[in-house]
Short mmCIF file of C-alpha atoms in Angstrom, two decimals:
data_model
loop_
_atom_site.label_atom_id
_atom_site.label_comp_id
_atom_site.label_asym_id
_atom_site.label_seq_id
_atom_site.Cartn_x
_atom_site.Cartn_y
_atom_site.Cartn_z
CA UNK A 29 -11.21 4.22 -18.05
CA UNK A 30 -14.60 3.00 -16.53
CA UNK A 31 -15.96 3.93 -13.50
CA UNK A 32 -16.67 0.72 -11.43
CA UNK A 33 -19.66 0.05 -9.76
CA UNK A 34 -18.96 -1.79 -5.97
CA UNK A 35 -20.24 -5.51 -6.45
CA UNK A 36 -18.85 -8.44 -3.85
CA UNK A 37 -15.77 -10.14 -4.68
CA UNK A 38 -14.34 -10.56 -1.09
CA UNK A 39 -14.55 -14.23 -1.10
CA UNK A 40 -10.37 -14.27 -1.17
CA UNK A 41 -9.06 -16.36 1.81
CA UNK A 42 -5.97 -15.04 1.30
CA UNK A 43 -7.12 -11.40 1.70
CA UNK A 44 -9.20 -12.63 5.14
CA UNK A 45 -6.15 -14.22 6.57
CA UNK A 46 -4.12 -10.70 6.13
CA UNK A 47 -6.27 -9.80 9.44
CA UNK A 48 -4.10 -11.51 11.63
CA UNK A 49 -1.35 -8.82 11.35
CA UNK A 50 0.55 -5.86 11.69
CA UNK A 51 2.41 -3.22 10.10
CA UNK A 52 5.71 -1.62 10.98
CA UNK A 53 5.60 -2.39 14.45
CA UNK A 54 8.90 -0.44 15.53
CA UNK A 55 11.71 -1.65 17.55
CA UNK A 56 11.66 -4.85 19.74
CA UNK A 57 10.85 -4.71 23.70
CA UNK A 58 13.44 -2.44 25.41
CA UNK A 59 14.51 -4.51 28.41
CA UNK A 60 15.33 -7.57 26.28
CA UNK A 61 19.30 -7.78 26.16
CA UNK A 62 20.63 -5.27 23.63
CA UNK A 63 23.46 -7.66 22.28
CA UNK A 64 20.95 -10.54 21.35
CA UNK A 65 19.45 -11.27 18.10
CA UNK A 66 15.85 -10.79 17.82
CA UNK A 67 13.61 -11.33 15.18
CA UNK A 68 9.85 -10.09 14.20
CA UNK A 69 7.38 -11.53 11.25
CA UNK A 70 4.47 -10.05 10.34
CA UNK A 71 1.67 -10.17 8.33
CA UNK A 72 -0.94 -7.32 7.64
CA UNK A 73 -4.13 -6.34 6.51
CA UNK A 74 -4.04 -2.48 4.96
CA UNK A 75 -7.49 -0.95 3.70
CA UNK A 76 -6.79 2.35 1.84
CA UNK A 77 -8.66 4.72 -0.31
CA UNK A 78 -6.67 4.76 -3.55
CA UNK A 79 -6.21 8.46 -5.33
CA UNK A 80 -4.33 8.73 -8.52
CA UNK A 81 -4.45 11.07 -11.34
CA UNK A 82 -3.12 8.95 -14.92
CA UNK A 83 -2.60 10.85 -18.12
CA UNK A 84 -3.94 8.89 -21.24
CA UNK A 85 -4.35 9.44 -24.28
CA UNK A 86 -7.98 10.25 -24.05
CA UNK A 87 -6.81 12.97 -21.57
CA UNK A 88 -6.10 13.12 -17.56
CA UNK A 89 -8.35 11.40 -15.62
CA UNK A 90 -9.15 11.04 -11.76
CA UNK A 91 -8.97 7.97 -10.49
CA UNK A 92 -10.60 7.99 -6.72
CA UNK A 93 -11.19 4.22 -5.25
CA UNK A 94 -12.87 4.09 -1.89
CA UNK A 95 -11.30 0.69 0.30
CA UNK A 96 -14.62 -0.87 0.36
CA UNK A 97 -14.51 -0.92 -4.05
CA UNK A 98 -10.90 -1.84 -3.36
CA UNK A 99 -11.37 -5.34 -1.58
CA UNK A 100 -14.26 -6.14 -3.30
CA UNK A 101 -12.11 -6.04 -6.60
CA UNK A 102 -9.18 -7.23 -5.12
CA UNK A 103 -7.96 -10.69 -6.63
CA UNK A 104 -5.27 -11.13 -5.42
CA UNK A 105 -3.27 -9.17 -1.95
CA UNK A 106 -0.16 -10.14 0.10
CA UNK A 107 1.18 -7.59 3.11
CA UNK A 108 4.01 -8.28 5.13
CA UNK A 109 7.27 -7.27 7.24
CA UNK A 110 10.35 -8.90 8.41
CA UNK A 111 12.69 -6.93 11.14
CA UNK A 112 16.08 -8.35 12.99
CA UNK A 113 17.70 -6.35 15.04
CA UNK A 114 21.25 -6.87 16.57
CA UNK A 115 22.44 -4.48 19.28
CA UNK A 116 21.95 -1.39 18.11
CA UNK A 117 21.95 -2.34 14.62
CA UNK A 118 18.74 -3.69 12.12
CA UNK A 119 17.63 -4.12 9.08
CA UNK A 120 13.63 -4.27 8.24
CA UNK A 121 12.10 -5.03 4.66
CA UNK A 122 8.13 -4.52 4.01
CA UNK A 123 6.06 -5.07 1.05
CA UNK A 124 3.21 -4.73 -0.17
CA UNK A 125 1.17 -6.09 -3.31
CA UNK A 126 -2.23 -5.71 -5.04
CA UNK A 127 -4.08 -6.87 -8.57
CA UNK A 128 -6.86 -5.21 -8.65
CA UNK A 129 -9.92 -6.22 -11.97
CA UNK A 130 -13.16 -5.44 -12.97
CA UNK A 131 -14.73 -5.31 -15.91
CA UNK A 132 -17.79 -3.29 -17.27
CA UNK A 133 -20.40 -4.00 -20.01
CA UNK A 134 -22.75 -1.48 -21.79
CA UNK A 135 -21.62 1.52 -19.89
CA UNK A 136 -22.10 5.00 -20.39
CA UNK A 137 -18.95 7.18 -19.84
CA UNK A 138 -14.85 6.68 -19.38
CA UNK A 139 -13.55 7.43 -16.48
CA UNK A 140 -13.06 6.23 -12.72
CA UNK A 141 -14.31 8.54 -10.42
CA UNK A 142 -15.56 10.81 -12.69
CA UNK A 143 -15.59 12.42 -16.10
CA UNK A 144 -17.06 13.34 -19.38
CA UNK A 145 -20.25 10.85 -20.41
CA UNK A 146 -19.96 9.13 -23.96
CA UNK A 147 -22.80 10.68 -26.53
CA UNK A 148 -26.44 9.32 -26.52
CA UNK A 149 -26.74 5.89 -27.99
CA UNK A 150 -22.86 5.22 -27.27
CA UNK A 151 -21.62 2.75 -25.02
CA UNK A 152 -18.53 0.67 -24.15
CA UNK A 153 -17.71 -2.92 -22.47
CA UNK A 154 -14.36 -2.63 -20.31
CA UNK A 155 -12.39 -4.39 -18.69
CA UNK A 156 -9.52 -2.80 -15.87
CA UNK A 157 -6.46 -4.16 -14.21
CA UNK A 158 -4.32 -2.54 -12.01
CA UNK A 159 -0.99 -4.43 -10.31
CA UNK A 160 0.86 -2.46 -7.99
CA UNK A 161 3.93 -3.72 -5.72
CA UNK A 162 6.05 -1.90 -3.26
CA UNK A 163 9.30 -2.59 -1.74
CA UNK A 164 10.77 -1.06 1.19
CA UNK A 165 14.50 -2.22 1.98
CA UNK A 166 16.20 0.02 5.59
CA UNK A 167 19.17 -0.42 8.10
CA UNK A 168 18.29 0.52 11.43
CA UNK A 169 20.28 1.99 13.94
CA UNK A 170 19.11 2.27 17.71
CA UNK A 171 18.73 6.28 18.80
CA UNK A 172 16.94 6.19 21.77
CA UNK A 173 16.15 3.22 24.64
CA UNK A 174 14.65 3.03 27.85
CA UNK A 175 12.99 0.63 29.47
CA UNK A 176 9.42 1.82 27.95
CA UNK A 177 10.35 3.46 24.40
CA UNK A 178 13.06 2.72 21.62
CA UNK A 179 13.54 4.66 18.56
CA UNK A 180 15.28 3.66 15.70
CA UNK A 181 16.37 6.20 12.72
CA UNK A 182 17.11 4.85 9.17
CA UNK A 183 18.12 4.94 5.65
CA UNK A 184 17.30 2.80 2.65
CA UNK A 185 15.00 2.60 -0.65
CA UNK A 186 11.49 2.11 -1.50
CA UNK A 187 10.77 0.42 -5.12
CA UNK A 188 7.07 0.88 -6.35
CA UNK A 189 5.62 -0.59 -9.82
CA UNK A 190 2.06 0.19 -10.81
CA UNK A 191 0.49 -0.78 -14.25
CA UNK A 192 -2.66 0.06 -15.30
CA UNK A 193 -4.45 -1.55 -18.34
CA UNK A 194 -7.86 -0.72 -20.02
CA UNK A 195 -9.34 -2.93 -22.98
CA UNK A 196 -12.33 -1.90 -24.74
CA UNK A 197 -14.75 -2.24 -27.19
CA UNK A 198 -17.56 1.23 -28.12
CA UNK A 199 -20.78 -0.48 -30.19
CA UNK A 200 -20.63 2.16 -32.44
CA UNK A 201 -18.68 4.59 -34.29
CA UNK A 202 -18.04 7.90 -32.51
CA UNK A 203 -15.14 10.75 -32.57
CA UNK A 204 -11.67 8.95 -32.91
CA UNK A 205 -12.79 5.85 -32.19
CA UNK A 206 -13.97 4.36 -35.76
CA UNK A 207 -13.49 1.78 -37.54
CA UNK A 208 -10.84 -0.58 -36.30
CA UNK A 209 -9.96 1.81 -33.65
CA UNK A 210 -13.38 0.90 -32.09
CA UNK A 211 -11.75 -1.50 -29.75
CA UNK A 212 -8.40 -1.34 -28.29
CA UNK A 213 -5.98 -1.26 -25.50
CA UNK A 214 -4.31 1.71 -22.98
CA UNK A 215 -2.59 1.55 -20.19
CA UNK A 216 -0.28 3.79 -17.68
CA UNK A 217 2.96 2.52 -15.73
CA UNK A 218 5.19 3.75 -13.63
CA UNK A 219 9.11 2.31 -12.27
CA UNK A 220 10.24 4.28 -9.38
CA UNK A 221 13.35 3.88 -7.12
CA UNK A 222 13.38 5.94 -4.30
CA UNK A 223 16.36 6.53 -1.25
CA UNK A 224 14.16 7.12 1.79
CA UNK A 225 15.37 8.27 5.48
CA UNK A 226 13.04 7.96 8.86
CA UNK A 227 12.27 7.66 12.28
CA UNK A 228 10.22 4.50 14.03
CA UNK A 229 9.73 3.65 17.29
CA UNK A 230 7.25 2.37 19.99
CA UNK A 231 6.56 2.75 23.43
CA UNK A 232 4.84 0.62 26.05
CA UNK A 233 2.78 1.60 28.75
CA UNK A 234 0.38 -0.11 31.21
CA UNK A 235 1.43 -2.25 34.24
CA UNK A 236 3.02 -5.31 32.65
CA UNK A 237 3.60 -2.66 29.55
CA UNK A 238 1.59 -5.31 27.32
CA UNK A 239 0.13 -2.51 25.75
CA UNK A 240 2.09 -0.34 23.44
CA UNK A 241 1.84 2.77 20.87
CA UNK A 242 4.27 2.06 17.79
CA UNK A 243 4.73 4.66 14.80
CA UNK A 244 6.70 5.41 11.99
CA UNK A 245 7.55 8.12 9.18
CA UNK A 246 9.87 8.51 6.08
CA UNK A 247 10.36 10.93 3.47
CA UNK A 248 12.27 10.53 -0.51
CA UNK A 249 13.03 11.32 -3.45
CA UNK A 250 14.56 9.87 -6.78
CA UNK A 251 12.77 8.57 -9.94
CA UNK A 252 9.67 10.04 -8.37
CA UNK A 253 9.64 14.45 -7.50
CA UNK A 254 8.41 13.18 -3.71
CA UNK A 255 7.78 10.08 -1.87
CA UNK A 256 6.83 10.35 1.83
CA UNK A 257 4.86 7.77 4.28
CA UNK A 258 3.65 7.97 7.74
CA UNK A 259 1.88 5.15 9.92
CA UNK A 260 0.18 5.55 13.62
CA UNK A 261 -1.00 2.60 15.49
CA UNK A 262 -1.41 1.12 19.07
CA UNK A 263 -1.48 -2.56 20.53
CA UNK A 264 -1.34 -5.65 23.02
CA UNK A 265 1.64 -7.95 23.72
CA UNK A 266 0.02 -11.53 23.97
CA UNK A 267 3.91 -13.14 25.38
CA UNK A 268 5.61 -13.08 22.11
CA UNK A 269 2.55 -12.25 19.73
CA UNK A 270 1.56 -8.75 19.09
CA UNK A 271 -1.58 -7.27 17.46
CA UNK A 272 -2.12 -3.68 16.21
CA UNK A 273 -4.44 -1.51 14.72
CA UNK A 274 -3.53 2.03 12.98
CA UNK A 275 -3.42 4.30 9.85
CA UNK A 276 -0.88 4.41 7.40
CA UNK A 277 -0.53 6.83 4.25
CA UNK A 278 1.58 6.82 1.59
CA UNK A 279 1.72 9.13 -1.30
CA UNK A 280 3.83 9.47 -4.60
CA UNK A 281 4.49 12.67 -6.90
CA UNK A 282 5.64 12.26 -10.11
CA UNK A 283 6.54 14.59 -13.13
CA UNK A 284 7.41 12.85 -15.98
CA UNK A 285 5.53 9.73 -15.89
CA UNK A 286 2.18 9.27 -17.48
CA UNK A 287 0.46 8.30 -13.38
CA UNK A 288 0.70 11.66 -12.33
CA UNK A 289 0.74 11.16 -8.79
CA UNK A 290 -0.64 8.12 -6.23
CA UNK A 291 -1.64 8.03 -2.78
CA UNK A 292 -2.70 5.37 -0.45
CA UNK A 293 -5.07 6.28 2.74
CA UNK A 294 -6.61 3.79 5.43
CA UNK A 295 -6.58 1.30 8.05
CA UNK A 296 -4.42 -1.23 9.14
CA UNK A 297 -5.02 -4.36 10.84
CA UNK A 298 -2.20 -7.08 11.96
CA UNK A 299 -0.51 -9.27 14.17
CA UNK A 300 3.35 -10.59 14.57
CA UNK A 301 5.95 -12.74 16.15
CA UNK A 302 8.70 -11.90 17.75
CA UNK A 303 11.12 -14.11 18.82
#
């Protein structure tokens, strides 16, 4: 796979308007009457650093994107988070999507992030894709409220898919790759459903308690060895709008899959509606 050199494609409006919004903001105000409905939407902006090790059939290789190489290859992102709650009852689903391409032409080695260079007088046009999705699906139930904090603890599933394609084409003959087999295709995937428990919550503070902390952590297991994801943030209360800033990681083990293992590591930046 070819290691990708940083060039601008952040000219997405879609990926701009993911700015203006937020990511598991935790439970809804406290003193708002615990029998009524209430409802939050959300949209979000999330920045990682992308870490993944993929075995193919050239070998393992390290695959280490830094956010700024992710959004400039980004073509297409949507983020976002719905939450009702009902007493002390709620149900919230998030998810998140990426297709990430670039393509390469006369380079010198195979690999992202690293790795072996081709021969002298060997070289390769490339062109990567990457489309990852992920699915997070909880009830809610209310463990803890005052009239500054609420905590909710849940239970549900998280469903990631990642593919990862690489088409090629060497100018010359070298090792394996001869003949025919000059230019081709590889690829990794990976299917995982995972049951998840977890805690969220948020607390308000401040005189009219417009400003608030909110976090959030879960931990799984299933088709993948270890799934676990934990997010930080704080924010303002503009009457029913709310806008956040944190840090969210999430991270993936896997043994029998040929993507090794996958983690996710940077900012967030969002708003929502509650009503």
């Amino acid at each position: 796979m070819p290691r990708f050199k940083a060039r601008s494609m952040f000219a997405h409006a879609a990926l701009g308007a993911l700015l203006c919004s937020t990511f598991l903001s935790g439970a809804a105000h406290a003193e708002e009457a615990s029998g009524d409905w209430r409802f939050r939407g959300s949209l979000y902006g999330y920045f990682p650093d992308l870490s993944s090790t993929a075995s193919l059939p050239t070998g393992a290789s390290d695959i280490d994107v830094e956010a700024g190489d992710l959004i400039d290859h980004t073509d297409a992102a949507f983020m976002g988070l719905f939450e009702v709650q009902h007493g002390r009852f709620g149900v919230f689903a998030d998810y998140l999507y990426y297709r990430i391409g670039n393509s390469v032409t006369d380079a010198t080695q195979v690999s992202v992030g690293g790795g072996m260079p081709l021969p002298p007088g060997v070289t390769v046009d490339g062109e990567l894709q990457v489309k990852m999705w992920v699915f997070t699906l909880a009830g809610t139930y209310r463990a803890f409220e005052s009239d500054s904090t609420a905590i909710d603890v849940f239970a549900g599933a998280r469903v990631l898919q990642l593919d990862t394609n690489f088409d090629y084409a060497f100018n010359t003959d070298f090792g394996p790759f001869s003949g025919p087999a000059r230019t081709g295709s590889t690829g990794a995937s990976s299917d995982n459903v995972d049951a998840i428990i977890g805690a969220k919550g948020r607390t308000n503070f401040g005189a009219d308690r417009q400003w608030f902390v909110t976090y959030y952590g879960d931990v799984g297991a299933g088709d993948s060895d270890l799934t676990w994801q934990a997010f930080a943030g704080a924010g303002r209360s503009f009457g029913n709008v709310d806008v956040t800033v944190g840090y969210r990681h999430l991270d993936y083990d896997f043994s029998d899959s040929r993507i090794q293992d996958i983690s996710f590591d940077g900012p967030v930046v969002g708003a929502s509606v509650n009503w």
